[in-house]
Amino acid sequence: MKGPPPYIVRRFVLAPLAILLALVLLGTFPIWLIAAAFASRYVPGRWRPLRVGWFFFLYTELQAIMIVVYFAQWIASGFGARLKTPRFQDLTYRTAAWWLRRVMGSARRTFSLQIDFHGDDLAGERPLLLLTRHAGPGDSFLLVDDVLNFLDRRPRIVLKDMLRVDPCIDIPLSRVPTRFVPSRGRAGAAVVEAIRDLAGTMGRRDAFVIFPEGGNFTVKRRERAIAKLDEIGRPDLADRARAMIHVLPPKPQGVLTAIAAAPDADVAFIGHVGLERLSTLRALWRGIPMDSAIEATAWRVPAEQVPPPEEREAWLYDHWQQIDDWVDARLTASADPAEPTEPAATES
């Protein structure tokens, strides 16, 4: 499949099917719950099938509830006529925040997941560019949950269009400033234009989330990225990338575009550790329950301290090296370094 199903299929087929699935799971709740509990006796780990089944059930039920809520909001907006007005966009953000609180709260309890966030304060009255490491299937959800529910900001993000198959991603993000870009083929120009538009129109409560690495970290991707830098005649950046063992070299174009489009925005660099060992479906399955904390930290750079354009590429690499050093220190302290060797999903 080259892209997501068309709009009419997503709204009139996938969304009703999601509601139907929720009803079926609800009606057969005792049957599959007993089956999952029985299967857990023969699977390594503590109640692994039961935990996964329970979370899938909760996610499916919450998804069905949100589809109905979003449909009601569509009717209230004049059958979509006022969905892009500030009032209904704010309602969309608050509804998505409620959904994420329940989903992430369920994940924390079901999978024994702890999340510790520290570092510079990211609250304030300025727009914010969030440049974050990408190292697992859940970091996008974790970060957007923090932006909505803890920072009280409105996230903006560029996503792969295949994520539109999930109604709880597709429906709300179609109503607020977000851009979906092609999942396959070259989307460089479309991504840059989307970044310029989203960053350039931010208000004081907005936060634009960017993953400069372009994908989850794997050893093979790191090797390919370093080889690419050598190939395009940037041995200086290739050498700097070789010194970073836990992150991919950042791709400067999107970051530089965002900073140029939003010169009044503060910039925050986000590092996290704990998701590396969950970068594939097999690793994710083996890692349940997690029983360990995911740590995240932030370094905030006020807009007036962002260097001039000709120095920003080196400045970006300096901060990415800082993230790599922090990750290395945390993994060393845990005495259980994670070394992902299998390709991870392109977007989570």
Coordinates of C-alpha atoms in Angstrom, one line a residue:
M1 CA 0.0 0.0 0.0
K2 CA 1.4 3.4 -1.1
G3 CA -0.5 5.4 1.4
P4 CA -3.5 5.4 3.8
P5 CA -7.0 4.6 2.5
P6 CA -8.9 7.5 1.1
Y7 CA -10.9 9.8 3.4
I8 CA -14.3 8.2 2.7
V9 CA -12.9 4.7 3.6
R10 CA -11.3 6.0 6.8
R11 CA -14.5 7.8 8.0
F12 CA -17.2 5.4 6.8
V13 CA -15.4 2.0 7.0
L14 CA -12.4 2.2 9.5
A15 CA -14.2 4.3 12.1
P16 CA -17.3 2.2 12.2
L17 CA -15.2 -1.0 12.3
A18 CA -13.3 0.4 15.3
I19 CA -16.6 0.9 17.1
L20 CA -17.8 -2.6 16.1
L21 CA -14.6 -4.1 17.4
A22 CA -15.0 -2.3 20.7
L23 CA -18.5 -3.7 21.1
V24 CA -17.4 -7.2 20.2
L25 CA -14.6 -7.1 22.8
L26 CA -16.9 -5.7 25.4
G27 CA -19.5 -8.4 24.7
T28 CA -16.9 -11.2 24.9
F29 CA -15.0 -9.7 27.8
P30 CA -15.2 -12.8 30.1
I31 CA -14.2 -15.2 27.4
W32 CA -11.0 -13.5 26.1
L33 CA -10.0 -12.4 29.6
I34 CA -10.1 -16.0 30.9
A35 CA -8.2 -17.2 27.7
A36 CA -5.5 -14.5 28.2
A37 CA -5.1 -15.4 31.8
F38 CA -4.9 -19.1 31.0
A39 CA -2.3 -18.5 28.2
S40 CA -0.2 -16.4 30.7
R41 CA 0.5 -19.5 32.6
Y42 CA 2.6 -20.9 29.7
V43 CA 4.3 -17.7 28.5
P44 CA 7.5 -16.4 30.1
G45 CA 7.1 -13.1 32.1
R46 CA 4.5 -12.0 34.6
W47 CA 1.0 -12.2 33.0
R48 CA 2.3 -11.0 29.7
P49 CA -0.6 -12.0 27.4
L50 CA -3.1 -10.7 30.0
R51 CA -1.4 -7.4 30.2
V52 CA -1.3 -6.9 26.5
G53 CA -4.9 -8.1 26.0
W54 CA -6.1 -5.8 28.8
F55 CA -4.3 -2.7 27.3
F56 CA -5.6 -3.5 23.8
F57 CA -9.1 -3.8 25.2
L58 CA -8.9 -0.4 27.0
Y59 CA -7.3 1.3 24.0
T60 CA -10.1 -0.1 21.7
E61 CA -12.8 1.0 24.1
L62 CA -11.3 4.5 24.5
Q63 CA -10.9 4.7 20.7
A64 CA -14.6 4.0 20.2
I65 CA -15.6 6.5 22.8
M66 CA -13.5 9.2 21.1
I67 CA -14.9 8.5 17.6
V68 CA -18.4 9.1 19.0
V69 CA -17.2 12.2 20.8
Y70 CA -15.5 13.6 17.7
F71 CA -18.6 12.9 15.7
A72 CA -20.7 14.8 18.2
Q73 CA -18.3 17.7 18.0
W74 CA -18.5 17.6 14.2
I75 CA -22.3 17.9 14.4
A76 CA -22.0 20.7 17.0
S77 CA -19.7 22.6 14.7
G78 CA -22.3 22.9 12.0
F79 CA -21.5 19.6 10.4
G80 CA -17.8 20.6 10.2
A81 CA -18.3 24.2 9.1
R82 CA -16.6 25.6 12.3
L83 CA -14.2 22.8 13.1
K84 CA -11.1 25.0 12.3
T85 CA -12.3 28.0 14.4
P86 CA -10.2 28.7 17.6
R87 CA -13.1 27.5 19.8
F88 CA -13.4 24.1 18.2
Q89 CA -9.6 23.7 17.8
D90 CA -9.2 24.3 21.5
L91 CA -12.0 21.7 22.2
T92 CA -10.1 19.2 20.0
Y93 CA -6.9 19.7 21.9
R94 CA -8.7 19.3 25.3
T95 CA -10.5 16.2 24.1
A96 CA -7.2 14.7 22.8
A97 CA -5.5 15.6 26.1
W98 CA -8.2 13.7 28.0
W99 CA -7.8 10.6 25.7
L100 CA -4.0 10.6 26.1
R101 CA -4.2 10.9 29.9
R102 CA -6.3 7.7 30.0
V103 CA -4.2 5.8 27.4
M104 CA -0.8 6.7 29.0
G105 CA -2.2 6.2 32.5
S106 CA -3.4 2.7 31.5
A107 CA 0.1 2.0 30.0
R108 CA 1.8 3.0 33.2
R109 CA -0.3 0.8 35.4
T110 CA -0.6 -2.2 33.0
F111 CA 3.1 -2.4 32.0
S112 CA 4.6 -1.2 35.4
L113 CA 6.0 1.7 33.5
Q114 CA 7.5 4.7 35.3
I115 CA 8.3 8.0 33.6
D116 CA 10.6 10.5 35.2
F117 CA 11.0 13.9 33.5
H118 CA 13.5 16.4 34.7
G119 CA 15.7 19.2 33.3
D120 CA 14.9 22.8 32.3
D121 CA 11.3 24.1 32.7
L122 CA 9.5 24.2 29.4
A123 CA 6.5 26.2 30.5
G124 CA 6.2 29.9 29.5
E125 CA 4.7 32.4 27.2
R126 CA 6.8 31.8 24.1
P127 CA 6.3 29.3 21.3
L128 CA 8.6 26.3 21.6
L129 CA 10.5 24.1 19.2
L130 CA 11.0 20.7 20.8
L131 CA 13.9 18.8 19.2
T132 CA 13.8 15.2 20.5
R133 CA 15.6 12.0 20.2
H134 CA 13.7 9.2 18.5
A135 CA 14.4 5.8 20.0
G136 CA 11.3 3.7 20.4
P137 CA 7.7 3.1 19.4
G138 CA 6.2 5.1 22.2
D139 CA 8.2 8.3 22.5
S140 CA 5.9 10.3 20.3
F141 CA 2.9 9.4 22.5
L142 CA 4.9 10.2 25.7
L143 CA 6.1 13.5 24.4
V144 CA 2.7 14.7 23.1
D145 CA 1.1 13.6 26.4
D146 CA 3.6 15.8 28.3
V147 CA 3.1 18.7 25.9
L148 CA -0.7 18.6 26.3
N149 CA -1.2 17.5 29.9
F150 CA 1.8 18.8 31.8
L151 CA 3.0 21.9 29.8
D152 CA -0.5 22.9 28.8
R153 CA 0.7 23.6 25.3
R154 CA -0.8 22.8 21.9
P155 CA 1.5 20.4 20.0
R156 CA 2.2 20.6 16.3
I157 CA 3.9 17.8 14.5
V158 CA 4.7 16.4 11.0
L159 CA 3.6 12.7 10.7
K160 CA 3.7 9.9 8.2
D161 CA 0.4 9.6 6.5
M162 CA 0.0 5.8 7.2
L163 CA -0.8 6.8 10.8
R164 CA -4.1 8.0 9.5
V165 CA -5.4 4.5 9.7
D166 CA -5.9 5.1 13.5
P167 CA -9.1 7.2 13.9
C168 CA -7.8 8.7 17.2
I169 CA -4.8 10.1 15.3
D170 CA -6.5 10.9 12.0
I171 CA -9.7 12.6 13.2
P172 CA -8.3 15.1 15.7
L173 CA -5.1 15.9 13.9
S174 CA -7.1 16.7 10.8
R175 CA -8.7 19.5 12.7
V176 CA -5.7 21.2 14.2
P177 CA -2.4 22.5 12.7
T178 CA -0.7 19.2 11.8
R179 CA 0.8 17.9 8.5
F180 CA 0.8 14.4 7.1
V181 CA 3.5 13.6 4.6
P182 CA 3.9 10.5 2.3
S183 CA 5.1 7.4 4.1
R184 CA 6.8 6.1 1.0
G185 CA 9.0 7.7 -1.6
R186 CA 10.9 11.0 -1.3
A187 CA 9.0 13.5 0.8
G188 CA 11.8 15.9 1.5
A189 CA 10.3 19.0 -0.1
A190 CA 6.9 18.3 1.4
V191 CA 8.4 17.8 4.9
V192 CA 10.4 21.1 4.7
E193 CA 7.4 23.0 3.5
A194 CA 5.2 21.5 6.3
I195 CA 7.8 22.5 8.9
R196 CA 8.0 26.0 7.6
D197 CA 4.3 26.4 7.7
L198 CA 3.7 24.9 11.1
A199 CA 6.7 26.7 12.8
G200 CA 6.0 30.0 11.1
T201 CA 2.4 30.2 12.4
M202 CA 2.9 29.3 16.0
G203 CA 1.3 31.2 18.8
R204 CA 2.7 31.6 22.4
R205 CA 1.0 28.4 23.6
D206 CA 2.2 26.2 20.7
A207 CA 5.0 23.7 20.7
F208 CA 6.3 22.2 17.5
V209 CA 7.7 18.7 17.9
I210 CA 10.6 17.7 15.6
F211 CA 12.5 14.4 15.4
P212 CA 15.8 15.5 13.7
E213 CA 17.1 12.0 13.3
G214 CA 14.1 11.1 11.1
G215 CA 13.6 7.6 12.5
N216 CA 14.2 5.4 15.5
F217 CA 17.8 4.6 16.4
T218 CA 19.3 1.3 15.2
V219 CA 22.9 0.4 14.7
K220 CA 22.3 -0.2 11.0
R221 CA 20.7 3.1 10.5
R222 CA 23.5 4.8 12.3
E223 CA 26.0 3.2 10.0
R224 CA 24.1 4.1 6.9
A225 CA 23.7 7.7 8.0
I226 CA 27.5 8.0 8.6
A227 CA 28.2 6.5 5.2
K228 CA 25.8 9.0 3.6
L229 CA 27.6 11.9 5.2
D230 CA 30.9 10.7 3.8
E231 CA 29.2 10.1 0.4
I232 CA 27.9 13.7 0.2
G233 CA 31.3 15.2 1.1
R234 CA 30.7 16.0 4.7
P235 CA 33.5 14.1 6.5
D236 CA 33.5 16.7 9.3
L237 CA 29.9 15.7 10.2
A238 CA 30.6 12.0 9.6
D239 CA 33.4 12.2 12.2
R240 CA 31.1 13.9 14.7
A241 CA 28.5 11.3 14.0
R242 CA 31.0 8.4 14.7
A243 CA 31.5 10.0 18.2
M244 CA 27.8 9.6 19.0
I245 CA 27.0 6.0 19.7
H246 CA 23.4 6.1 21.0
V247 CA 21.8 8.6 18.5
L248 CA 21.6 9.0 14.8
P249 CA 23.2 12.1 13.3
P250 CA 20.6 14.9 13.2
K251 CA 19.4 16.1 9.8
P252 CA 19.8 19.9 9.9
Q253 CA 17.5 21.0 7.2
G254 CA 14.2 20.6 9.0
V255 CA 15.6 22.1 12.2
L256 CA 17.2 25.1 10.4
T257 CA 13.9 25.7 8.5
A258 CA 11.9 25.7 11.8
I259 CA 14.2 28.1 13.6
A260 CA 14.3 30.5 10.6
A261 CA 10.5 30.4 10.4
A262 CA 10.0 30.9 14.1
P263 CA 12.8 33.3 15.2
D264 CA 11.0 34.2 18.5
A265 CA 10.6 30.6 19.6
D266 CA 12.7 29.1 22.3
V267 CA 14.4 25.8 21.4
A268 CA 14.4 22.7 23.7
F269 CA 16.5 19.6 23.2
I270 CA 14.9 16.4 24.6
G271 CA 16.8 13.3 25.6
H272 CA 15.3 10.1 26.9
V273 CA 16.5 6.7 27.9
G274 CA 14.6 3.4 28.5
L275 CA 12.8 2.9 25.2
E276 CA 15.9 1.6 23.3
R277 CA 15.3 -2.0 24.2
L278 CA 11.7 -1.7 22.9
S279 CA 12.5 -0.7 19.4
T280 CA 11.1 -3.9 17.7
L281 CA 7.8 -5.8 18.3
R282 CA 9.8 -8.8 19.6
A283 CA 11.8 -6.6 22.0
L284 CA 8.6 -4.9 23.0
W285 CA 6.9 -8.2 23.8
R286 CA 9.9 -9.5 25.8
G287 CA 10.1 -6.2 27.7
I288 CA 6.6 -6.5 29.3
P289 CA 6.3 -5.8 32.2
M290 CA 8.9 -3.1 32.0
D291 CA 9.4 -2.6 35.7
S292 CA 11.8 0.3 35.1
A293 CA 11.7 4.0 34.6
I294 CA 11.9 5.8 31.4
E295 CA 13.9 8.9 32.1
A296 CA 13.7 12.1 30.0
T297 CA 15.5 15.5 30.4
A298 CA 15.3 18.8 28.6
W299 CA 17.8 21.6 27.8
R300 CA 16.1 24.9 26.9
V301 CA 17.8 27.5 24.8
P302 CA 16.1 31.0 24.8
A303 CA 15.4 32.4 21.4
E304 CA 18.0 35.2 21.9
Q305 CA 20.7 32.6 22.6
V306 CA 20.2 30.7 19.4
P307 CA 23.3 31.3 17.2
P308 CA 23.2 33.0 13.8
P309 CA 22.3 30.8 10.7
E310 CA 25.9 30.0 9.7
E311 CA 26.6 28.5 13.2
R312 CA 23.4 26.5 13.7
E313 CA 24.5 23.3 12.1
A314 CA 27.5 22.9 14.4
W315 CA 25.3 24.1 17.3
L316 CA 22.8 21.4 16.6
Y317 CA 25.5 18.7 16.5
D318 CA 26.9 20.1 19.8
H319 CA 23.5 19.6 21.5
W320 CA 23.0 16.1 19.9
Q321 CA 26.4 15.2 21.3
Q322 CA 25.1 16.4 24.7
I323 CA 22.1 14.1 24.4
D324 CA 24.4 11.2 23.4
D325 CA 26.6 11.8 26.4
W326 CA 23.6 12.0 28.8
V327 CA 22.2 8.7 27.4
D328 CA 25.5 7.0 27.7
A329 CA 25.8 8.1 31.3
R330 CA 22.3 6.9 32.2
L331 CA 22.8 3.5 30.5
T332 CA 26.2 3.1 32.3
A333 CA 24.6 4.0 35.6
S334 CA 21.8 1.4 35.0
A335 CA 24.5 -1.3 34.3
D336 CA 22.2 -2.7 31.6
P337 CA 23.2 -0.9 28.3
A338 CA 20.8 -1.3 25.5
E339 CA 22.1 -2.1 22.0
P340 CA 19.3 -2.3 19.5
T341 CA 20.4 -4.2 16.4
E342 CA 17.1 -4.6 14.5
P343 CA 15.5 -1.9 12.4
A344 CA 12.8 -0.1 14.2
A345 CA 9.6 1.5 12.9
T346 CA 10.1 4.7 10.9
E347 CA 7.5 6.6 13.0
S348 CA 5.9 5.8 16.4

